[in-house]
Amino acid sequence: MYDAPTAAEQALQQHDIKISSRNVQVYYGDTHAIKDVDVDIEDKTVTAFIGPSGCGKSTFLRCLNRMNDTIDVARVEGEILLDGENIYDKKVDPVQLRARVGMVFQKPNPFPKSIYDNVAYGPRIHGMAKNRADLDEIVERALRRAALWDEVKDRMSAPGTGLSGGQQQRLCIARAVATEPEVLLMDEPASALDPIATSQIEELIDELRRNYAVVIVTHSMQQAARVSQKTAFFHLGNLVEYDDTSKIFTNPEDPRTESYITGRIG
Amino acid sequence: MTSDMQESPHILSVYDRDLEAIQARIMKMGGLVESAIQKSASSLEMRDEALAEEVRQGDIVIDDLEEQINEETARLIALRAPTAVDLRMILSVMKIAGNLERIGDLSKNMAKRTGVLIQMQTIPGAPAALRRMAREVELMLKDALDAYIQRDERLAQDVIQRDADVDQMYNATFREFLTFMMEDPRNITACMHLHFIAKNIERMGDHVTSIAEQVIFLVSGETPREQRPKADKTSLDPKLSPDVDEAGD
C-alpha cells in the first residue's frame, strides 16, 4: 500500500520549508485553543489540516496570516516563521503580511463590486499596477489562474455577487492570488459548493500548488486525501500527527488519527 | 502483537455490520477450504472415492463465496471509502479470498487425481506421507486464519516460518517418487499423479504463507520484505531434477 519513496522520488518531492511554527500557543481568554504546535509547511505543496470541530485547525490556520489579531481576546504565543522571519515581530505590518499570505474563506464573500474590481482591489491598494493596462493584465492573469477567465471575460463589469457559488469562490481565489501571494490559506473552500464546483476548486488547488504553498482546512477527509500531499491531524488543540497524506490515510501512527479518519468513536 | 482496533466501533454502525459480514464470509470460506484439504488427503489415503467426489463437488461453494466477497468488498470501497485499518482489512480480505480459492482448486485437483489413483496399484507409504504433508498445511491455514481474526502478527510470522517444513517434506517425497520410478517403470503413472499432488500441497503452503503475510500487512501496514525461508530445492539441484540428462554438466 504505502511505499516509502525512493531517494530519487524524495529529491523530487523535497521542497523548501515555507512556514515554520515553533511552540505556538493560542488562548481565547482563558481557553487554551492551540497547544504547543510545531509544524513545517513546505513550499509548492498542498497541506491539509483535518480534525473534528473545535480541534483548533481553523484557529491555527488563522495564525498563519495574523487573522487572530482582529479578535480582542485572542493571544498568540510562540513563533511563526515565514521564510525564516517571525510574522509576529513588531516590525511586520499585518496588511503587508496578508498580501503575502492570502486567504480564502468557507463562504464565498465577493465585494459588492464588479468582477473586475473584486480582483483589482488588492493590486490597487498595494500599488502593484502603474497604469490601467498593467492592472488589466494583472486581473486577467489572476482570473486565468483561478480558472474563471473564460466564464467571465465578457462581463467584467457585472457584479461579482451575481455569479454562481462556485464561480464566486473562484473569484475569491482570483482576488487572493491577484496580489501575488506566496502562501494561500483556504478555510473550507468547497464546503458550500456542489460536487461539480468542488471538483473545479480541487483541480484549481492542484494547479495553484505549482506557484504557492497552499494550506487547506477541510472537514471532508476525502477532500484532504484528494488534494493534499501533507496532512496534519489536530485534536483538542494538539497537532497529533503530521505526515505524508498517503501515509496518514493508509497507515497512521497515532490511534487517535486512526479513529478519526476511519470514522470511529475516538 | 494483537490489536484492539476491532473493538472500537464506527460511528456509522451499518459500516461495522458490513465489515463483520465480509469477515464472517471469509471465515466460512476458510473453514470450507480447511475441510477440503483434510478430506482430499484423507480420500487419497483411505482410497475413498465418495469422499473425493465430495471435495470435487464442494469446490463450487468456495468459488461462489470468493465471488460474493469480491462483490461486497467492491461495494464497500465504492460506498464507504475505507481508510487506514479498514482499507487494509478490505485489501487483505480480497487477497486472502483469492488465496483460499486457489487452495480450494488445488484440493479439488488432488481429489481428481485420487479418483484415478484409486484404480491403480498403491505406492507404499506415499499416501500417508502426503496426508501428513496436507495435515501440516491444514494446521498452517488454521493458524493463519486464527492470526487473521485475532490480528496476531506473531502467529502469522510463525506460519510463514513453518512453510519451510512443508517444502522439506515435498523434497523428501520428490526423491522418494524418483526412486520408485527408477525401480520399476510401471510405477511411473501413479508416481506422476502423486508428485502432482505433492506439488499441489506445496503450492497450498505458499498460498497459506501469502495469507499470513496479509495478516502482517493488516496489523502493521507493512508487507514483510525479508526473504522467507525457501526449502524447495528441487528446481535448483540437478541431482534432484528430472531433466538431469539434458542438464549435462
XYZ file of C-alpha atoms in Angstrom:
515
model
C 0.000 0.000 0.000
C 2.073 2.908 1.222
C 5.568 2.572 -0.172
C 8.498 4.549 1.090
C 9.589 6.811 -1.786
C 12.932 6.076 -3.424
C 15.828 8.507 -2.999
C 15.192 9.953 -6.463
C 11.495 10.451 -5.742
C 12.370 12.017 -2.445
C 14.721 14.504 -4.097
C 11.926 15.462 -6.492
C 9.450 15.825 -3.669
C 11.792 17.785 -1.450
C 10.547 21.309 -1.071
C 11.804 24.233 0.951
C 10.095 24.995 4.213
C 7.836 27.997 3.644
C 6.274 28.377 7.065
C 7.631 27.040 10.271
C 5.816 27.258 13.592
C 7.561 26.767 16.930
C 5.773 26.229 20.260
C 2.696 28.094 19.096
C 0.025 28.573 21.766
C -3.268 30.341 21.215
C -5.554 31.450 24.023
C -9.078 32.810 23.679
C -9.399 34.441 27.066
C -8.933 31.509 29.449
C -9.376 28.853 26.800
C -6.151 27.242 25.632
C -7.143 26.646 21.995
C -3.804 25.675 20.444
C -1.241 23.783 22.469
C 2.396 23.876 21.565
C 2.158 23.346 17.820
C 5.373 22.788 15.863
C 4.926 22.314 12.159
C 6.958 22.878 8.985
C 4.833 23.728 5.967
C 6.514 23.057 2.646
C 6.551 25.362 -0.339
C 4.766 24.261 -3.530
C 2.830 21.692 -1.566
C -0.798 21.379 -0.516
C -1.005 20.827 3.226
C -4.371 19.787 4.656
C -5.428 20.420 8.254
C -8.035 17.918 9.393
C -9.714 17.220 12.710
C -13.082 17.329 14.447
C -14.907 20.632 15.004
C -13.269 22.735 17.673
C -9.909 20.965 17.359
C -8.137 24.216 16.551
C -7.339 23.687 12.886
C -9.033 26.905 11.723
C -7.603 28.819 14.663
C -4.132 27.668 13.724
C -4.714 28.482 10.048
C -5.740 31.999 11.049
C -2.493 32.406 12.970
C -0.561 31.994 9.739
C -1.637 35.413 8.424
C -2.441 37.004 11.770
C -6.190 36.943 11.286
C -6.467 36.285 15.018
C -5.142 39.829 15.615
C -8.661 41.062 14.895
C -10.068 39.103 17.847
C -9.519 41.050 21.068
C -9.426 38.137 23.483
C -7.136 36.027 21.301
C -3.481 35.797 22.337
C -0.810 34.040 20.276
C 2.493 32.874 21.749
C 5.469 31.224 20.145
C 6.989 31.819 16.745
C 5.651 31.533 13.229
C 8.392 31.972 10.681
C 7.641 32.829 7.057
C 10.854 32.276 5.100
C 12.674 32.407 8.421
C 11.129 35.713 9.590
C 8.817 35.810 12.582
C 5.489 37.150 11.337
C 4.554 38.238 14.873
C 7.576 40.538 15.026
C 6.638 44.156 15.810
C 8.080 45.474 12.567
C 5.851 43.254 10.444
C 2.824 45.062 9.020
C -0.170 42.665 9.101
C -1.618 44.208 5.932
C 1.600 43.577 4.014
C 1.760 40.116 5.532
C -1.739 39.285 4.284
C -0.711 40.282 0.778
C 1.988 37.605 1.002
C -0.257 35.105 2.783
C -3.658 35.200 1.080
C -6.831 33.686 2.424
C -9.998 32.163 1.014
C -12.964 31.553 3.301
C -15.678 28.951 3.584
C -18.458 31.110 2.200
C -17.651 32.957 -0.991
C -17.532 36.612 0.026
C -17.040 38.756 -3.074
C -17.137 42.508 -2.548
C -20.370 44.154 -3.731
C -18.469 45.446 -6.732
C -17.861 44.406 -10.325
C -15.961 41.212 -11.114
C -13.094 43.374 -12.344
C -12.943 45.494 -9.211
C -13.093 42.468 -6.951
C -9.844 41.227 -8.430
C -8.280 44.665 -8.950
C -8.901 45.774 -5.364
C -5.778 44.221 -3.819
C -3.331 45.186 -6.585
C -4.696 48.764 -6.423
C -4.222 49.256 -2.687
C -0.766 47.641 -2.830
C 0.176 49.874 -5.784
C 1.074 46.936 -7.968
C -0.033 48.467 -11.283
C 1.486 51.518 -12.973
C -1.442 52.079 -15.320
C -4.766 50.689 -16.467
C -3.176 48.282 -18.998
C -0.985 46.894 -16.243
C -3.972 46.389 -13.997
C -5.959 44.726 -16.811
C -3.124 42.294 -17.221
C -2.946 41.509 -13.502
C -6.721 40.953 -13.368
C -6.694 38.680 -16.404
C -3.762 36.668 -15.069
C -5.444 36.197 -11.686
C -8.740 35.156 -13.274
C -6.953 32.709 -15.564
C -5.092 31.253 -12.599
C -8.397 30.810 -10.810
C -9.816 29.072 -13.912
C -12.563 31.670 -14.186
C -11.396 33.876 -17.064
C -13.264 32.135 -19.874
C -16.517 32.269 -17.952
C -16.393 35.978 -17.058
C -14.217 37.734 -19.642
C -17.267 39.156 -21.451
C -18.944 40.545 -18.349
C -16.178 42.040 -16.276
C -18.351 44.935 -15.112
C -21.155 42.664 -13.893
C -21.402 42.416 -10.090
C -19.326 39.635 -8.519
C -22.258 38.714 -6.327
C -24.258 37.719 -9.426
C -22.027 34.723 -10.143
C -22.859 31.165 -9.079
C -21.493 29.896 -5.764
C -18.620 28.002 -7.383
C -17.783 30.962 -9.600
C -17.900 33.310 -6.611
C -15.447 31.086 -4.767
C -13.116 31.071 -7.755
C -13.492 34.856 -7.899
C -12.349 34.996 -4.272
C -9.400 32.786 -5.174
C -8.598 35.127 -8.083
C -8.811 38.051 -5.664
C -6.434 36.274 -3.300
C -3.884 35.396 -5.985
C -4.037 38.855 -7.626
C -1.635 40.270 -5.025
C 0.908 37.564 -5.943
C 0.919 35.901 -2.528
C 3.457 33.251 -1.594
C 1.088 31.250 0.563
C -2.615 30.640 0.115
C -4.708 29.697 3.127
C -8.095 28.146 2.487
C -10.652 27.573 5.208
C -13.194 25.002 3.979
C -13.117 26.495 0.464
C -15.518 23.975 -1.049
C -17.911 23.109 1.762
C -20.643 25.426 0.464
C -20.337 24.161 -3.109
C -21.928 21.379 -5.155
C -19.798 18.388 -6.268
C -19.013 19.823 -9.720
C -17.895 23.185 -8.332
C -15.985 21.285 -5.622
C -14.095 19.304 -8.275
C -13.270 22.542 -10.091
C -11.907 24.084 -6.890
C -9.897 20.944 -6.152
C -8.461 20.941 -9.661
C -7.589 24.587 -9.148
C -5.884 23.871 -5.818
C -3.707 21.315 -7.548
C -2.800 23.901 -10.206
C -2.035 26.556 -7.586
C 0.449 24.217 -5.948
C 2.889 24.933 -8.777
C 3.290 28.505 -7.606
C 2.289 28.610 -3.954
C 2.309 26.822 -0.684
C -1.367 26.020 -0.144
C -2.788 25.243 3.283
C -6.360 23.994 3.356
C -8.639 23.319 6.288
C -11.296 20.786 5.428
C -13.931 18.678 7.109
C -14.016 16.349 4.167
C -11.375 13.736 4.702
C -11.784 12.562 1.161
C -11.045 16.083 0.002
C -7.881 16.150 2.107
C -6.917 12.797 0.609
C -7.620 14.023 -2.916
C -5.863 17.387 -2.923
C -3.072 17.356 -0.360
C 0.411 15.932 -0.224
C 0.821 16.519 3.501
C -1.831 16.148 6.171
C -1.869 17.425 9.734
C -4.391 15.956 12.170
C -5.475 18.245 15.032
C -7.312 17.052 18.108
C -8.257 19.142 21.184
C -5.778 21.844 20.257
C -2.886 19.462 19.746
C -1.184 18.618 16.492
C -1.448 14.844 16.833
C 0.150 13.688 13.624
C 1.708 15.335 10.586
C 2.916 13.215 7.699
C 2.571 12.423 4.005
C -1.116 12.238 3.121
C -0.728 8.729 1.689
C 0.759 7.566 4.980
C -1.955 9.215 7.096
C -4.722 7.579 5.087
C -3.267 4.073 4.837
C -1.216 3.567 7.960
C -1.348 6.391 10.508
C 0.907 6.151 13.547
C -1.377 7.558 16.230
C -4.510 5.680 17.323
C -6.394 8.988 17.576
C -5.683 9.698 13.909
C -6.771 6.177 13.035
C -10.022 6.532 14.974
C -10.825 9.858 13.363
C -10.098 9.025 9.738
C -11.836 5.656 9.880
C -14.940 7.258 11.401
C -14.705 5.568 14.792
C -15.502 6.989 18.172
C -12.136 8.183 19.434
C 1.097 -8.206 18.663
C -2.634 -8.096 18.796
C -4.669 -5.036 18.066
C -7.837 -3.776 19.696
C -8.805 -1.856 16.556
C -11.840 -4.065 16.004
C -13.296 -3.347 19.407
C -13.820 0.317 18.765
C -16.970 0.659 16.663
C -17.635 3.042 13.807
C -19.947 5.970 14.416
C -21.940 4.679 11.464
C -22.937 1.259 12.751
C -24.027 -0.113 9.382
C -20.362 0.196 8.333
C -19.429 -2.202 11.137
C -22.143 -4.600 10.075
C -20.785 -4.570 6.501
C -17.259 -5.265 7.693
C -18.458 -8.027 10.014
C -20.436 -9.653 7.205
C -17.358 -9.747 4.982
C -15.265 -11.089 7.820
C -17.835 -13.823 8.523
C -17.824 -14.823 4.875
C -14.046 -15.109 4.662
C -14.064 -17.265 7.799
C -16.722 -19.511 6.335
C -14.641 -19.810 3.197
C -11.556 -20.604 5.303
C -13.425 -23.366 7.150
C -14.567 -24.963 3.893
C -11.063 -24.840 2.449
C -9.534 -26.371 5.589
C -12.024 -29.176 5.331
C -11.342 -29.623 1.579
C -7.625 -30.106 2.260
C -8.338 -32.608 5.002
C -10.913 -34.554 3.017
C -8.897 -34.736 -0.198
C -5.825 -36.031 1.640
C -7.931 -38.458 3.607
C -9.725 -39.741 0.492
C -6.316 -40.471 -1.031
C -5.114 -42.410 1.973
C -8.363 -44.281 2.562
C -8.941 -44.759 -1.204
C -12.381 -43.318 -0.625
C -13.928 -42.314 -3.943
C -17.111 -40.939 -2.330
C -15.103 -38.549 -0.155
C -13.020 -37.437 -3.156
C -16.245 -36.781 -5.058
C -17.497 -34.685 -2.145
C -14.406 -32.467 -2.418
C -14.802 -32.136 -6.188
C -18.462 -31.147 -5.816
C -17.820 -28.798 -2.892
C -15.394 -26.520 -4.716
C -18.188 -24.561 -6.384
C -19.349 -23.299 -2.981
C -15.852 -21.964 -2.271
C -15.753 -20.276 -5.693
C -19.146 -18.675 -5.076
C -18.015 -17.349 -1.715
C -14.975 -15.750 -3.330
C -17.212 -14.045 -5.856
C -19.522 -12.758 -3.121
C -16.554 -11.439 -1.165
C -15.231 -9.650 -4.251
C -18.617 -8.039 -4.844
C -19.041 -6.977 -1.245
C -15.552 -5.529 -0.959
C -16.016 -3.588 -4.216
C -19.324 -2.240 -2.928
C -17.787 -1.261 0.390
C -14.914 0.558 -1.322
C -17.402 2.450 -3.504
C -19.847 3.359 -0.753
C -17.736 3.820 2.362
C -14.328 4.929 1.059
C -12.473 2.927 3.721
C -9.205 4.320 5.081
C -6.313 3.133 7.232
C -7.052 -0.127 9.084
C -10.427 -0.501 7.335
C -8.790 -0.090 3.951
C -6.088 -2.592 4.860
C -8.736 -5.045 6.031
C -10.610 -4.792 2.730
C -7.443 -5.156 0.671
C -6.279 -8.126 2.720
C -9.693 -9.799 2.536
C -9.651 -9.596 -1.258
C -6.221 -11.186 -1.446
C -6.969 -13.825 1.182
C -10.168 -14.775 -0.675
C -8.051 -15.243 -3.806
C -5.556 -17.415 -1.933
C -8.312 -19.529 -0.390
C -9.956 -20.018 -3.757
C -6.637 -21.260 -5.196
C -6.155 -23.661 -2.277
C -9.682 -24.929 -2.924
C -8.795 -25.547 -6.578
C -5.634 -27.401 -5.609
C -7.652 -29.603 -3.234
C -10.127 -30.303 -5.993
C -7.252 -31.272 -8.279
C -5.955 -33.640 -5.576
C -9.392 -35.221 -5.361
C -9.490 -35.663 -9.151
C -6.131 -37.421 -9.143
C -7.280 -39.524 -6.187
C -10.117 -40.775 -8.382
C -7.515 -42.015 -10.891
C -5.051 -43.335 -8.302
C -7.684 -45.481 -6.605
C -7.764 -47.583 -9.754
C -4.008 -48.278 -9.626
C -1.529 -50.245 -7.597
C -0.729 -48.311 -4.459
C 2.745 -46.877 -3.857
C 3.599 -47.967 -0.307
C 3.952 -45.124 2.193
C 3.173 -42.349 -0.301
C -0.473 -41.601 0.612
C 0.374 -41.435 4.317
C 3.333 -39.107 3.643
C 1.117 -36.856 1.538
C -1.586 -36.895 4.206
C 0.977 -35.763 6.806
C 2.103 -33.011 4.487
C -1.502 -31.942 3.872
C -2.131 -32.055 7.614
C 0.775 -29.679 8.169
C -0.617 -27.228 5.577
C -4.094 -27.506 7.059
C -2.728 -26.602 10.502
C -0.820 -23.688 8.984
C -4.040 -22.478 7.370
C -5.940 -22.803 10.618
C -3.282 -20.752 12.413
C -3.154 -18.171 9.612
C -6.925 -17.679 9.873
C -6.735 -17.523 13.673
C -3.943 -14.957 13.324
C -6.204 -13.005 10.989
C -9.161 -12.993 13.385
C -7.009 -12.161 16.403
C -4.813 -9.726 14.442
C -1.874 -11.735 15.777
C 1.279 -10.761 13.932
C 3.494 -13.197 15.824
C 1.361 -16.208 14.967
C 1.349 -15.104 11.321
C 5.141 -14.877 11.405
C 5.248 -18.410 12.823
C 3.087 -19.711 9.962
C 5.465 -18.160 7.432
C 8.422 -19.903 9.072
C 6.649 -23.254 9.008
C 6.315 -23.217 5.226
C 9.953 -24.385 5.124
C 8.872 -27.665 6.789
C 6.326 -28.273 4.068
C 8.953 -27.570 1.421
C 11.249 -30.071 3.077
C 8.515 -32.702 3.149
C 7.965 -32.031 -0.526
C 11.688 -32.534 -1.253
C 11.635 -35.839 0.569
C 8.587 -37.153 -1.318
C 10.084 -35.915 -4.581
C 13.190 -38.059 -4.019
C 11.078 -40.985 -2.940
C 8.974 -40.866 -6.115
C 12.103 -40.679 -8.271
C 13.377 -43.834 -6.582
C 10.098 -45.664 -7.126
C 10.033 -44.711 -10.767
C 13.628 -45.792 -11.333
C 12.985 -49.102 -9.616
C 10.007 -50.020 -11.768
C 8.696 -48.070 -14.765
C 5.202 -49.453 -14.059
C 5.124 -47.046 -11.091
C 5.581 -44.003 -13.297
C 1.908 -43.141 -13.903
C 0.969 -43.397 -10.238
C 4.098 -41.549 -9.154
C 3.449 -38.738 -11.626
C -0.017 -38.259 -10.136
C 1.342 -38.493 -6.610
C 4.040 -35.999 -7.456
C 1.454 -33.539 -8.781
C -0.448 -33.981 -5.543
C 2.717 -33.302 -3.539
C 3.368 -30.206 -5.628
C -0.251 -29.108 -5.095
C 0.199 -29.355 -1.343
C 3.479 -27.473 -1.549
C 1.693 -24.714 -3.517
C -1.053 -24.624 -0.875
C 1.674 -23.907 1.675
C 2.750 -20.923 -0.441
C -0.832 -19.617 -0.541
C -1.132 -20.018 3.228
C 2.147 -18.105 3.588
C 0.666 -15.350 1.477
C -2.393 -15.259 3.776
C -0.087 -14.921 6.778
C 1.705 -12.064 5.008
C -1.651 -10.342 4.566
C -2.210 -10.617 8.316
C 1.090 -8.831 8.904
C 0.104 -6.162 6.389
C -3.277 -5.765 8.063
C -1.796 -5.349 11.528
C 1.342 -3.351 10.802
C 0.665 -1.691 7.464
C 3.908 -3.168 6.129
C 4.292 -6.090 3.774
C 7.008 -8.385 5.132
C 10.023 -7.805 2.914
C 12.614 -10.202 4.277
C 13.242 -13.320 2.259
C 11.082 -16.061 3.669
C 12.690 -19.472 4.119
C 12.630 -21.406 0.869
C 13.398 -25.088 1.193
C 12.055 -26.348 -2.125
C 15.407 -27.009 -3.775
C 14.163 -29.494 -6.397
C 14.095 -26.911 -9.145
C 17.681 -25.837 -8.445
C 19.524 -29.081 -7.785
C 20.428 -31.012 -10.987
C 20.861 -34.207 -8.975
C 17.240 -33.949 -7.937
C 15.984 -32.549 -11.180
C 14.101 -34.861 -13.530
C 15.875 -33.408 -16.563
C 19.279 -34.431 -15.198
C 20.411 -35.919 -18.532
C 19.647 -32.809 -20.579
C 21.217 -30.557 -17.989
C 24.528 -32.304 -18.854
C 27.121 -30.713 -16.607
